Structure formats: C-alpha cells, structure tokens
Amino acid sequence: MGLEVACLEVACLETGIILQMDGMFNLYLSVNFYFMKKIFAKLIIFLFLLGNCFTLKSQYTSIPDGSFEIYLINLNIDSGPIADGQILNSNAEAIDSLSISSQFISDLTGLEAFTNLRYLQINTYFGSTLPIHTMDSLNELYLNFVSVNNPNLSQNTNLKKIQFTNSSIDTLVITNNTNLEYIGLGSLNCKSIDFSQNANLEILLIQNVSMDSIDITSNQNLIKLVCSDSLNEINLTQNHLLRYVTLENNFISEIDLSQNSKIKSLNLFKNQIDSIDLSFQDSLTLLGLKKNNLTKLDVSNLNFLESLDCDSNHIKILNLQHNPVLRWINCASNNLEQLNVQNGNNHAILIDYEFDTRDNPNLTCIQVDNVAFSNNTWTNKDIQSYFSLNCEYDLGLMQENFTDINLFPNPNHGTFQVKISGLSKRMEIEIYNTIGQKIYHEFTVNSNCAVIETNLSPGIYLLKLKDQAGNQFSTFIVE
C-alpha cells in the first residue's frame, strides 16, 4: 500500500493533478506551485531576452557592400573601425547631408537608414539600387555618372531640386514631386518627360537628353529655360515670367515670343530660324542668334541691348543706332551691305574681340561715332571695310544701275582703271577717305572706261560712281 501511494504522489506531481490522500493535500499543492512558478519564471526570462534580441537587431541596418560601409567609416558616420555589415540607425539618422563618390561601390543597400537626409549627392555609382524611398525630408538630389535606369522618386515629395547628368536614366517620373523648383538634366537617355504636375518649377535645364519636343505650358512660374537638344519646336506662350531663354543646337524654325516681354537674355544659337519678331522684348540685354537663316534683323526697340551675336546668317542691313548701351557686336559671316553702329556710345566697346564684322565681302562703309577711335580699337573687319561718320548707304539710291564694274589693279599705287558697262551718258566719279572726306572728283562723258591717277597715301578708299539713275560704290586699296 505504501508503494501505491508513493507512485500516485509522483504521478500527481508530474501531471499537476492535486489529490487529497492521507492528509498530504497541502504538501502536494505546495510542491505543485513550486514547479509551476519555476517554469513560469524561466519563460519570462526567455521572452525578455528574445525581446532584447529583436530590439537590438532593429537598431541596425544591413550594409552588404563592404566598400560602401568603409566609405561611411571614413566619413566618421559608421562607428567602425572595421566593416561589420551594418550601421547603427542612430548614426545614420543624425546625418542631413551626404555626398557619395566612389567607383568601387556597387550596392547602396543600407542608404535607406539615412531617413533625415535633406541633401544627397551621388557620383560615379554603377549599381542598380537606389534606396531613397525612406527619405521624405529630402530637398536636393544630385546624380552624376549613375547607372540606375529608373530612379524612384515617388516618396520624395519634398524634393525642390534635382540634377541628373551623364547617367543611364531612361525613365524619369516626377509627377509626385510637385514641389520641384529646379530641374537639371544632362546627357540622359530619356525620350519624354511629363512636367505637367510641376507647377512650382522656376528653372528647367535640359541638355543632350534626346527629346524632340517638350511641353512646358503648365509651368507658368518658369523663369529660366535652357534646352540644348534636338527640339523641332517649342511653345512659350504660357511662360510669361521667363527671363532667361537658351535654346541652342536645335531644329527650331520659328518661335513666338509675343507673350514673353520680360526676357532679358535670349540665345537661339544654331537653329533654323529665318525670321524673328523682337518687338515685344524691350527688356532684352543679351541676344544670340548665331548660325540661323536670318535675312533681316530689326533691333530698333531694344534700348537696353548690351550684347548682339548674329554671326553666320544672311543679313544684309543692320542698324544699331537705337542701341546706346551695346558693348559687344558680332555680325561676322553675313551678307551685310549696310552697317550702322553710330549709337553715340561706341566707346563702350573697348576691346577688339568685342567687335567683329569679318567675312562680309559686300560691306564697305561702317558708320560709327568716331573714326579714329574705331580705327585704333576695332580691327576685326574685312580689308575692304572702313569706318566713316556718314555712309551714304541709302538702299533707295543704291540701284543696280551698272551690270558690271571692274576696278583694276586693286590694290594699286594710286593709278587704276574703272570699266563700267551699262553706263549712261554722264558719269560722276568721287573718291572718299575713311573719315568721309571727298578727296577726288571727276566727270566722264560717253565712256565706259576711265583711267584715274591720284597721289593718294597708302590706305583704304571708297570709290563712288554716280549717274542719272543712282549710285554705285566700290572700295580700293592704295599701297
């Protein structure tokens, strides 16, 4: 009987079943509570330690790329001194500005730990990941020589400035980034970009991005536009606040500037524009029209114009009398026959390279304020061109009366022949020096050839032939 009771007691203890037997109830109950409390205590300790492990783990973010972690250690951001594949989150969260430049980094996993970044610049990164989705405070993002094809900016809604250059980006979605004020894109593979949701945009710079058109009609706060690409056309009629416009190296053939009266700088270098209306641009100070197809140019209302570059066009007449603050003139490589720069302030153009009229074979006389000053300061002109206070280039009088004029030899030593076909009965011959003084005068009657002998000093001279129908001019050089 004693053995049976003992076995029952053990069974009760193992199963936790409490039986009243032989007055031992309290003993069994006491022993049972003892074991249960011991097990419960161990369970509490286990759960506490497990919780601490998870808490400790959540204080770190994995950085699998050792080069990236070493880079952060060198910046004293990661605690180091050796790479252990992780960064303490509190260290990353303390940083608000970060620049990364290393060709050895191939994976930026772990960058997401920098949740408080406001400025991020990445140069020379050939990985495919760009984990910036956690950076909702990011204001400025710069990517240069980055191989990421499609950066995800959807969570970076506080971005105000982005600049992506020399990268593999072929898709750029910025419809969620409505706070953007500055966008700079250069040497990318994007074919099209939607700017319609970027109403706060003030500066847009696009160079070599392979887009043949852009729509900026929704960007009415735009102040500066640079697009040097392969555009066929552009609509600026909704961009009334534009101040600075550069549209270089495009295929634009016409442009409407009637709604852009605030433009101060306009550069349309290397397009296909054959005419341009500048009558609304009375604030313009810089005008660049080099390498277009212009045959005429009216800048008479541009009273604040300081710089004019119309090199390499087909312009015949250029009157700059009404541009009193001009400091830079380049009208080389045109078909100029008439050039008037007598604006009362030629002394503002003090350096030779700031005045260029070369490669205009039909330009003889250039009307200026002061002949001596121009001769001493401006040498970038053709040999047949000279400066004068009064060029008689009234195109109403410069008729094509003579089918042919030959002056030879030219240069000469003061004696030369003039042969004229289509001559009327009476011809008046005059010679002027470069300051507009008439130094020779002769009449010919019924002759299509005249031999002229002079004692002229070496220099450039203007020969004026005049008959009943009008005037014809030619220049010659005395050696």
Tab-separated table of C-alpha atoms in Angstrom:
chain	number	residue	atom	x	y	z
A	1	MET	CA	0.000	0.000	0.000
A	2	GLY	CA	2.845	2.370	0.735
A	3	LEU	CA	4.313	1.775	-2.735
A	4	GLU	CA	0.999	2.517	-4.414
A	5	VAL	CA	0.629	5.777	-2.503
A	6	ALA	CA	4.152	6.836	-3.448
A	7	CYS	CA	3.540	6.131	-7.138
A	8	LEU	CA	0.326	8.081	-7.040
A	9	GLU	CA	2.086	11.024	-5.421
A	10	VAL	CA	4.712	11.096	-8.161
A	11	ALA	CA	2.074	10.866	-10.884
A	12	CYS	CA	0.184	13.742	-9.316
A	13	LEU	CA	3.313	15.892	-9.243
A	14	GLU	CA	4.197	15.143	-12.882
A	15	THR	CA	0.687	15.817	-14.165
A	16	GLY	CA	-0.084	18.711	-11.893
A	17	ILE	CA	-3.204	16.924	-10.658
A	18	ILE	CA	-3.787	17.535	-6.986
A	19	LEU	CA	-5.356	14.739	-4.938
A	20	GLN	CA	-6.241	14.677	-1.287
A	21	MET	CA	-4.758	11.496	0.175
A	22	ASP	CA	-3.571	10.587	3.597
A	23	GLY	CA	-3.510	14.183	4.759
A	24	MET	CA	-0.849	15.104	2.179
A	25	PHE	CA	-3.012	17.562	0.220
A	26	ASN	CA	-1.138	20.647	1.339
A	27	LEU	CA	2.173	19.025	0.542
A	28	TYR	CA	1.130	18.169	-2.984
A	29	LEU	CA	-0.334	21.638	-3.530
A	30	SER	CA	2.791	23.317	-2.263
A	31	VAL	CA	5.079	21.193	-4.400
A	32	ASN	CA	2.927	21.806	-7.496
A	33	PHE	CA	3.046	25.599	-7.103
A	34	TYR	CA	6.786	25.457	-6.652
A	35	PHE	CA	7.348	23.728	-10.002
A	36	MET	CA	4.861	25.953	-11.861
A	37	LYS	CA	6.421	29.162	-10.542
A	38	LYS	CA	9.878	27.969	-11.553
A	39	ILE	CA	8.778	27.176	-15.102
A	40	PHE	CA	6.926	30.498	-15.430
A	41	ALA	CA	9.965	32.439	-14.253
A	42	LYS	CA	12.151	30.779	-16.876
A	43	LEU	CA	9.563	31.580	-19.542
A	44	ILE	CA	9.535	35.255	-18.554
A	45	ILE	CA	13.331	35.413	-18.723
A	46	PHE	CA	13.324	33.760	-22.159
A	47	LEU	CA	10.760	36.163	-23.554
A	48	PHE	CA	12.665	39.138	-22.136
A	49	LEU	CA	15.914	38.024	-23.729
A	50	LEU	CA	14.156	37.339	-27.023
A	51	GLY	CA	12.624	40.814	-26.994
A	52	ASN	CA	16.010	42.354	-26.318
A	53	CYS	CA	17.449	40.491	-29.286
A	54	PHE	CA	14.780	41.899	-31.603
A	55	THR	CA	15.231	45.390	-30.163
A	56	LEU	CA	18.996	45.177	-30.632
A	57	LYS	CA	18.540	43.935	-34.169
A	58	SER	CA	16.167	46.807	-35.079
A	59	GLN	CA	18.806	49.369	-34.046
A	60	TYR	CA	20.960	48.409	-37.058
A	61	THR	CA	20.535	48.389	-40.844
A	62	SER	CA	22.374	45.928	-43.047
A	63	ILE	CA	25.100	47.182	-45.412
A	64	PRO	CA	26.161	44.204	-47.550
A	65	ASP	CA	28.643	46.176	-49.695
A	66	GLY	CA	31.868	46.450	-47.708
A	67	SER	CA	33.117	49.314	-49.890
A	68	PHE	CA	30.037	51.329	-49.013
A	69	GLU	CA	30.477	50.710	-45.293
A	70	ILE	CA	34.186	51.559	-45.393
A	71	TYR	CA	33.269	54.771	-47.213
A	72	LEU	CA	30.882	55.635	-44.365
A	73	ILE	CA	33.514	54.703	-41.765
A	74	ASN	CA	35.970	57.089	-43.444
A	75	LEU	CA	33.345	59.815	-43.155
A	76	ASN	CA	33.028	59.029	-39.422
A	77	ILE	CA	29.383	58.118	-39.927
A	78	ASP	CA	29.653	54.367	-39.308
A	79	SER	CA	31.244	53.540	-35.952
A	80	GLY	CA	33.833	51.137	-37.390
A	81	PRO	CA	36.766	50.684	-37.138
A	82	ILE	CA	36.161	47.658	-39.382
A	83	ALA	CA	33.216	46.796	-41.590
A	84	ASP	CA	30.746	44.506	-39.854
A	85	GLY	CA	27.978	44.605	-42.478
A	86	GLN	CA	25.696	47.001	-40.646
A	87	ILE	CA	25.269	50.579	-39.496
A	88	LEU	CA	23.748	51.861	-36.291
A	89	ASN	CA	20.496	53.569	-37.260
A	90	SER	CA	21.013	56.444	-34.849
A	91	ASN	CA	24.312	57.268	-36.597
A	92	ALA	CA	22.604	57.397	-39.990
A	93	GLU	CA	19.609	59.334	-38.724
A	94	ALA	CA	21.896	62.069	-37.362
A	95	ILE	CA	23.052	62.956	-40.906
A	96	ASP	CA	21.148	65.523	-43.015
A	97	SER	CA	23.683	65.937	-45.854
A	98	LEU	CA	25.605	63.178	-47.633
A	99	SER	CA	27.889	63.059	-50.680
A	100	ILE	CA	28.929	59.672	-52.065
A	101	SER	CA	31.622	59.385	-54.716
A	102	SER	CA	33.348	56.051	-55.262
A	103	GLN	CA	33.610	53.825	-58.316
A	104	PHE	CA	34.122	50.826	-56.035
A	105	ILE	CA	30.641	50.905	-54.502
A	106	SER	CA	28.303	48.529	-56.344
A	107	ASP	CA	25.391	48.339	-53.894
A	108	LEU	CA	23.878	51.179	-51.881
A	109	THR	CA	21.669	48.936	-49.760
A	110	GLY	CA	21.659	50.496	-46.309
A	111	LEU	CA	21.257	54.015	-47.661
A	112	GLU	CA	17.619	53.809	-46.572
A	113	ALA	CA	18.800	54.197	-42.956
A	114	PHE	CA	19.525	57.879	-43.641
A	115	THR	CA	15.926	58.900	-43.128
A	116	ASN	CA	16.641	62.540	-42.244
A	117	LEU	CA	18.686	63.460	-45.311
A	118	ARG	CA	17.876	66.808	-46.880
A	119	TYR	CA	20.779	66.811	-49.367
A	120	LEU	CA	22.112	63.784	-51.261
A	121	GLN	CA	24.772	63.728	-53.974
A	122	ILE	CA	25.944	60.526	-55.668
A	123	ASN	CA	28.815	60.488	-58.167
A	124	THR	CA	30.179	57.509	-60.109
A	125	TYR	CA	27.912	54.720	-58.937
A	126	PHE	CA	27.462	51.648	-61.138
A	127	GLY	CA	24.980	49.695	-59.035
A	128	SER	CA	21.320	49.178	-59.854
A	129	THR	CA	19.733	50.028	-56.492
A	130	LEU	CA	18.936	53.471	-55.162
A	131	PRO	CA	17.005	53.032	-51.890
A	132	ILE	CA	15.853	56.580	-51.171
A	133	HIS	CA	12.173	55.796	-50.548
A	134	THR	CA	12.559	56.446	-46.791
A	135	MET	CA	13.867	59.984	-47.249
A	136	ASP	CA	10.681	62.015	-47.122
A	137	SER	CA	12.618	65.115	-45.972
A	138	LEU	CA	14.941	65.111	-49.000
A	139	ASN	CA	15.115	68.562	-50.666
A	140	GLU	CA	18.036	68.216	-53.083
A	141	LEU	CA	19.170	65.184	-55.078
A	142	TYR	CA	22.165	65.108	-57.431
A	143	LEU	CA	23.097	62.069	-59.541
A	144	ASN	CA	26.150	62.108	-61.815
A	145	PHE	CA	27.540	59.073	-63.668
A	146	VAL	CA	24.943	56.794	-62.115
A	147	SER	CA	23.813	53.560	-63.766
A	148	VAL	CA	20.318	53.442	-62.237
A	149	ASN	CA	17.823	53.367	-65.115
A	150	ASN	CA	14.659	54.416	-63.343
A	151	PRO	CA	15.137	56.244	-60.033
A	152	ASN	CA	12.005	56.018	-57.900
A	153	LEU	CA	11.210	59.476	-56.560
A	154	SER	CA	7.572	58.843	-55.730
A	155	GLN	CA	8.109	59.015	-51.944
A	156	ASN	CA	10.386	62.054	-52.047
A	157	THR	CA	7.567	64.557	-52.235
A	158	ASN	CA	9.547	67.373	-50.582
A	159	LEU	CA	12.154	67.498	-53.327
A	160	LYS	CA	12.793	71.031	-54.554
A	161	LYS	CA	15.888	70.491	-56.674
A	162	ILE	CA	17.106	67.578	-58.784
A	163	GLN	CA	20.098	67.424	-61.099
A	164	PHE	CA	20.815	64.237	-63.049
A	165	THR	CA	23.741	64.174	-65.504
A	166	ASN	CA	25.816	61.685	-67.505
A	167	SER	CA	23.722	58.760	-66.329
A	168	SER	CA	21.831	55.751	-67.692
A	169	ILE	CA	18.438	57.136	-66.737
A	170	ASP	CA	15.919	56.344	-69.477
A	171	THR	CA	12.715	56.818	-67.485
A	172	LEU	CA	12.042	59.700	-65.148
A	173	VAL	CA	8.698	60.092	-63.413
A	174	ILE	CA	8.308	63.311	-61.417
A	175	THR	CA	4.528	63.645	-61.294
A	176	ASN	CA	4.530	63.174	-57.491
A	177	ASN	CA	7.222	65.792	-56.977
A	178	THR	CA	5.001	68.846	-57.121
A	179	ASN	CA	7.360	70.977	-55.006
A	180	LEU	CA	10.178	70.889	-57.548
A	181	GLU	CA	11.559	74.346	-58.322
A	182	TYR	CA	14.738	73.336	-60.165
A	183	ILE	CA	15.289	70.507	-62.658
A	184	GLY	CA	18.646	69.995	-64.365
A	185	LEU	CA	19.053	67.110	-66.813
A	186	GLY	CA	22.119	66.444	-68.956
A	187	SER	CA	23.287	63.552	-71.132
A	188	LEU	CA	20.497	61.113	-70.305
A	189	ASN	CA	18.533	58.627	-72.416
A	190	CYS	CA	15.039	59.954	-71.712
A	191	LYS	CA	12.780	60.300	-74.748
A	192	SER	CA	9.996	62.159	-72.972
A	193	ILE	CA	9.270	63.602	-69.540
A	194	ASP	CA	5.959	64.781	-68.120
A	195	PHE	CA	6.343	68.224	-66.497
A	196	SER	CA	2.621	68.908	-66.196
A	197	GLN	CA	2.471	68.431	-62.404
A	198	ASN	CA	5.462	70.651	-61.638
A	199	ALA	CA	3.635	73.957	-61.373
A	200	ASN	CA	6.242	75.411	-58.982
A	201	LEU	CA	9.093	74.893	-61.422
A	202	GLU	CA	11.223	78.023	-61.899
A	203	ILE	CA	14.372	76.684	-63.575
A	204	LEU	CA	14.489	73.954	-66.226
A	205	LEU	CA	17.826	72.956	-67.765
A	206	ILE	CA	17.890	70.194	-70.391
A	207	GLN	CA	20.968	69.340	-72.438
A	208	ASN	CA	21.535	66.298	-74.627
A	209	VAL	CA	18.530	64.304	-73.439
A	210	SER	CA	17.298	63.150	-76.892
A	211	MET	CA	13.864	64.755	-76.687
A	212	ASP	CA	12.485	66.307	-79.874
A	213	SER	CA	9.738	68.175	-78.015
A	214	ILE	CA	8.818	69.274	-74.511
A	215	ASP	CA	5.559	70.600	-73.119
A	216	ILE	CA	6.053	73.375	-70.567
A	217	THR	CA	2.685	75.071	-70.953
A	218	SER	CA	1.775	74.084	-67.365
A	219	ASN	CA	4.958	75.579	-65.916
A	220	GLN	CA	3.812	79.169	-65.710
A	221	ASN	CA	6.286	80.106	-62.955
A	222	LEU	CA	9.238	79.280	-65.162
A	223	ILE	CA	11.933	81.971	-65.048
A	224	LYS	CA	14.894	80.257	-66.708
A	225	LEU	CA	14.780	77.764	-69.574
A	226	VAL	CA	17.778	76.078	-71.165
A	227	CYS	CA	17.156	73.377	-73.735
A	228	SER	CA	20.084	72.396	-75.926
A	229	ASP	CA	18.979	69.226	-77.528
A	230	SER	CA	17.200	68.251	-80.727
A	231	LEU	CA	13.935	70.137	-80.414
A	232	ASN	CA	11.841	70.665	-83.513
A	233	GLU	CA	9.502	73.143	-81.864
A	234	ILE	CA	8.635	74.753	-78.557
A	235	ASN	CA	5.668	76.698	-77.204
A	236	LEU	CA	6.498	79.562	-74.830
A	237	THR	CA	3.176	81.392	-74.984
A	238	GLN	CA	2.169	80.353	-71.444
A	239	ASN	CA	5.501	81.187	-69.823
A	240	HIS	CA	5.003	84.898	-69.210
A	241	LEU	CA	7.615	85.159	-66.442
A	242	LEU	CA	10.568	83.911	-68.473
A	243	ARG	CA	13.726	85.988	-68.004
A	244	TYR	CA	16.461	83.766	-69.453
A	245	VAL	CA	15.981	81.558	-72.511
A	246	THR	CA	18.659	79.449	-74.183
A	247	LEU	CA	17.614	77.098	-76.990
A	248	GLU	CA	20.875	76.020	-78.632
A	249	ASN	CA	21.631	73.254	-81.131
A	250	ASN	CA	18.032	72.535	-82.073
A	251	PHE	CA	15.997	72.401	-85.270
A	252	ILE	CA	13.564	75.178	-84.409
A	253	SER	CA	12.462	77.115	-87.491
A	254	GLU	CA	10.093	79.601	-85.864
A	255	ILE	CA	9.428	80.898	-82.387
A	256	ASP	CA	6.645	83.058	-80.948
A	257	LEU	CA	7.907	85.471	-78.284
A	258	SER	CA	4.883	87.741	-78.195
A	259	GLN	CA	3.969	86.652	-74.644
A	260	ASN	CA	7.497	86.861	-73.232
A	261	SER	CA	8.099	90.559	-72.686
A	262	LYS	CA	10.244	90.017	-69.571
A	263	ILE	CA	13.069	88.148	-71.313
A	264	LYS	CA	16.469	89.677	-70.548
A	265	SER	CA	18.689	87.053	-72.183
A	266	LEU	CA	17.755	85.203	-75.381
A	267	ASN	CA	20.140	82.739	-77.008
A	268	LEU	CA	18.937	80.831	-80.082
A	269	PHE	CA	22.345	79.698	-81.353
A	270	LYS	CA	22.361	77.124	-84.143
A	271	ASN	CA	18.738	76.679	-85.151
A	272	GLN	CA	16.887	77.125	-88.437
A	273	ILE	CA	15.114	80.410	-87.744
A	274	ASP	CA	14.638	82.588	-90.831
A	275	SER	CA	12.745	85.455	-89.185
A	276	ILE	CA	12.117	86.670	-85.661
A	277	ASP	CA	9.867	89.338	-84.166
A	278	LEU	CA	11.529	91.080	-81.222
A	279	SER	CA	9.067	93.947	-80.934
A	280	PHE	CA	7.854	92.742	-77.517
A	281	GLN	CA	11.309	92.245	-75.971
A	282	ASP	CA	12.028	95.751	-74.699
A	283	SER	CA	13.865	94.337	-71.637
A	284	LEU	CA	16.366	92.329	-73.665
A	285	THR	CA	20.042	92.855	-72.808
A	286	LEU	CA	21.648	89.830	-74.474
A	287	LEU	CA	20.678	88.492	-77.906
A	288	GLY	CA	22.326	85.473	-79.521
A	289	LEU	CA	21.185	84.426	-82.997
A	290	LYS	CA	24.356	82.878	-84.356
A	291	LYS	CA	24.062	80.221	-87.082
A	292	ASN	CA	20.477	80.631	-88.217
A	293	ASN	CA	18.880	81.547	-91.550
A	294	LEU	CA	18.010	85.176	-90.865
A	295	THR	CA	17.904	87.569	-93.814
A	296	LYS	CA	16.918	90.616	-91.781
A	297	LEU	CA	17.021	91.698	-88.166
A	298	ASP	CA	15.232	94.609	-86.506
A	299	VAL	CA	16.525	95.507	-83.037
A	300	SER	CA	15.453	99.145	-83.086
A	301	ASN	CA	13.276	98.840	-79.957
A	302	LEU	CA	15.930	97.095	-77.846
A	303	ASN	CA	17.171	100.129	-75.954
A	304	PHE	CA	18.851	98.044	-73.238
A	305	LEU	CA	20.668	95.660	-75.567
A	306	GLU	CA	24.276	95.159	-74.442
A	307	SER	CA	25.367	92.138	-76.466
A	308	LEU	CA	24.441	91.115	-80.013
A	309	ASP	CA	25.683	87.996	-81.779
A	310	CYS	CA	24.152	87.392	-85.199
A	311	ASP	CA	27.196	85.700	-86.737
A	312	SER	CA	26.662	83.286	-89.648
A	313	ASN	CA	23.310	84.401	-91.052
A	314	HIS	CA	22.273	86.090	-94.309
A	315	ILE	CA	21.557	89.588	-93.030
A	316	LYS	CA	22.039	92.473	-95.484
A	317	ILE	CA	21.124	95.510	-93.404
A	318	LEU	CA	21.850	96.054	-89.726
A	319	ASN	CA	21.015	99.313	-87.987
A	320	LEU	CA	22.229	99.623	-84.395
A	321	GLN	CA	21.694	103.362	-83.981
A	322	HIS	CA	18.991	102.850	-81.356
A	323	ASN	CA	21.021	100.556	-79.100
A	324	PRO	CA	23.025	103.016	-76.984
A	325	VAL	CA	24.424	100.567	-74.403
A	326	LEU	CA	25.910	97.997	-76.782
A	327	ARG	CA	29.184	96.546	-75.520
A	328	TRP	CA	29.579	93.514	-77.774
A	329	ILE	CA	28.789	93.188	-81.511
A	330	ASN	CA	29.429	90.143	-83.667
A	331	CYS	CA	27.836	90.249	-87.095
A	332	ALA	CA	30.550	88.346	-88.970
A	333	SER	CA	29.811	85.933	-91.817
A	334	ASN	CA	26.683	87.570	-93.182
A	335	ASN	CA	25.761	89.299	-96.448
A	336	LEU	CA	25.994	92.770	-94.963
A	337	GLU	CA	25.856	95.741	-97.295
A	338	GLN	CA	24.892	98.316	-94.708
A	339	LEU	CA	26.025	98.527	-91.069
A	340	ASN	CA	25.332	101.495	-88.827
A	341	VAL	CA	26.718	101.364	-85.286
A	342	GLN	CA	26.586	105.123	-84.742
A	343	ASN	CA	24.734	104.927	-81.422
A	344	GLY	CA	26.531	107.717	-79.553
A	345	ASN	CA	28.348	105.312	-77.237
A	346	ASN	CA	30.920	103.431	-79.322
A	347	HIS	CA	33.472	103.907	-76.546
A	348	ALA	CA	31.628	101.237	-74.570
A	349	ILE	CA	33.159	98.683	-76.949
A	350	LEU	CA	36.719	98.930	-75.712
A	351	ILE	CA	38.223	95.585	-76.713
A	352	ASP	CA	38.867	94.424	-80.252
A	353	TYR	CA	37.301	90.984	-79.909
A	354	GLU	CA	34.038	92.643	-78.836
A	355	PHE	CA	33.511	93.965	-82.370
A	356	ASP	CA	33.604	91.625	-85.369
A	357	THR	CA	32.355	92.273	-88.910
A	358	ARG	CA	34.672	89.913	-90.797
A	359	ASP	CA	33.574	87.797	-93.740
A	360	ASN	CA	31.127	90.333	-95.157
A	361	PRO	CA	32.543	90.841	-98.655
A	362	ASN	CA	29.870	93.362	-99.688
A	363	LEU	CA	30.359	95.600	-96.663
A	364	THR	CA	32.466	98.649	-97.422
A	365	CYS	CA	31.423	101.502	-95.186
A	366	ILE	CA	30.654	101.115	-91.463
A	367	GLN	CA	29.064	104.182	-89.904
A	368	VAL	CA	30.489	104.961	-86.445
A	369	ASP	CA	30.727	107.715	-83.813
A	370	ASN	CA	34.446	108.353	-84.060
A	371	VAL	CA	36.575	107.138	-86.943
A	372	ALA	CA	39.905	107.476	-85.125
A	373	PHE	CA	38.655	105.522	-82.115
A	374	SER	CA	37.229	102.765	-84.311
A	375	ASN	CA	40.394	102.504	-86.388
A	376	ASN	CA	42.524	102.226	-83.264
A	377	THR	CA	40.257	99.808	-81.411
A	378	TRP	CA	38.332	97.608	-83.845
A	379	THR	CA	40.428	95.627	-86.306
A	380	ASN	CA	38.187	92.581	-86.798
A	381	LYS	CA	36.840	93.686	-90.162
A	382	ASP	CA	37.474	92.867	-93.804
A	383	ILE	CA	40.140	94.722	-95.725
A	384	GLN	CA	37.602	96.467	-97.963
A	385	SER	CA	35.611	97.754	-94.987
A	386	TYR	CA	36.314	101.150	-93.462
A	387	PHE	CA	34.801	103.403	-90.809
A	388	SER	CA	33.038	106.643	-91.593
A	389	LEU	CA	30.874	109.248	-89.914
A	390	ASN	CA	28.457	109.231	-92.833
A	391	CYS	CA	27.973	106.202	-95.031
A	392	GLU	CA	25.717	107.057	-97.932
A	393	TYR	CA	24.079	103.667	-97.835
A	394	ASP	CA	20.541	104.636	-98.630
A	395	LEU	CA	19.313	101.497	-100.339
A	396	GLY	CA	16.693	103.502	-102.134
A	397	LEU	CA	19.508	105.137	-104.096
A	398	MET	CA	21.810	102.139	-104.431
A	399	GLN	CA	20.261	100.825	-107.607
A	400	GLU	CA	21.815	98.064	-109.655
A	401	ASN	CA	22.371	100.522	-112.494
A	402	PHE	CA	25.563	99.006	-113.740
A	403	THR	CA	25.579	95.478	-114.983
A	404	ASP	CA	29.296	95.243	-114.265
A	405	ILE	CA	32.037	97.306	-112.621
A	406	ASN	CA	35.706	96.399	-112.755
A	407	LEU	CA	38.344	98.316	-110.849
A	408	PHE	CA	41.930	97.234	-111.509
A	409	PRO	CA	44.543	96.854	-110.324
A	410	ASN	CA	43.352	96.586	-106.757
A	411	PRO	CA	45.414	97.114	-104.641
A	412	ASN	CA	47.263	99.794	-106.631
A	413	HIS	CA	49.741	102.658	-106.183
A	414	GLY	CA	47.281	105.468	-106.833
A	415	THR	CA	46.618	104.860	-110.529
A	416	PHE	CA	43.879	102.499	-111.697
A	417	GLN	CA	41.223	101.944	-114.338
A	418	VAL	CA	37.491	101.722	-113.896
A	419	LYS	CA	35.495	99.863	-116.535
A	420	ILE	CA	31.733	100.128	-116.460
A	421	SER	CA	29.100	98.503	-118.622
A	422	GLY	CA	25.573	99.885	-118.772
A	423	LEU	CA	26.903	103.435	-118.371
A	424	SER	CA	24.675	106.444	-119.079
A	425	LYS	CA	25.974	109.456	-120.963
A	426	ARG	CA	27.352	111.312	-117.961
A	427	MET	CA	29.188	109.732	-115.012
A	428	GLU	CA	30.447	111.410	-111.850
A	429	ILE	CA	33.426	109.819	-110.078
A	430	GLU	CA	34.229	110.599	-106.447
A	431	ILE	CA	36.789	109.189	-104.014
A	432	TYR	CA	36.408	109.364	-100.213
A	433	ASN	CA	38.835	108.532	-97.441
A	434	THR	CA	37.916	106.530	-94.347
A	435	ILE	CA	36.799	109.612	-92.404
A	436	GLY	CA	34.276	110.562	-95.086
A	437	GLN	CA	36.239	113.351	-96.764
A	438	LYS	CA	35.875	113.700	-100.525
A	439	ILE	CA	39.402	113.845	-101.945
A	440	TYR	CA	38.838	113.317	-105.675
A	441	HIS	CA	36.150	114.382	-108.131
A	442	GLU	CA	35.841	113.882	-111.916
A	443	PHE	CA	33.204	113.650	-114.671
A	444	THR	CA	33.300	111.285	-117.642
A	445	VAL	CA	31.207	111.624	-120.779
A	446	ASN	CA	30.251	108.816	-123.159
A	447	SER	CA	32.921	106.468	-121.948
A	448	ASN	CA	32.750	103.099	-120.284
A	449	CYS	CA	36.362	103.264	-119.164
A	450	ALA	CA	38.165	105.817	-117.049
A	451	VAL	CA	41.822	105.970	-116.045
A	452	ILE	CA	42.221	107.630	-112.672
A	453	GLU	CA	45.556	108.955	-111.478
A	454	THR	CA	45.959	110.149	-107.909
A	455	ASN	CA	48.656	110.879	-105.366
A	456	LEU	CA	46.836	109.118	-102.591
A	457	SER	CA	48.633	107.939	-99.488
A	458	PRO	CA	48.515	104.216	-98.714
A	459	GLY	CA	45.171	103.208	-97.228
A	460	ILE	CA	41.611	102.140	-97.970
A	461	TYR	CA	39.354	104.362	-100.085
A	462	LEU	CA	35.787	104.440	-101.307
A	463	LEU	CA	35.057	104.947	-104.994
A	464	LYS	CA	31.623	106.409	-105.709
A	465	LEU	CA	30.212	106.275	-109.225
A	466	LYS	CA	27.109	108.340	-109.859
A	467	ASP	CA	24.915	108.749	-112.920
A	468	GLN	CA	21.361	109.912	-113.535
A	469	ALA	CA	19.861	106.696	-112.175
A	470	GLY	CA	21.715	106.408	-108.888
A	471	ASN	CA	24.907	105.471	-107.065
A	472	GLN	CA	27.283	102.552	-107.021
A	473	PHE	CA	30.134	102.032	-104.613
A	474	SER	CA	33.374	100.124	-104.584
A	475	THR	CA	36.455	100.137	-102.396
A	476	PHE	CA	40.098	100.020	-103.345
A	477	ILE	CA	43.429	99.935	-101.593
A	478	VAL	CA	46.446	102.106	-102.244
A	479	GLU	CA	49.725	100.507	-101.234
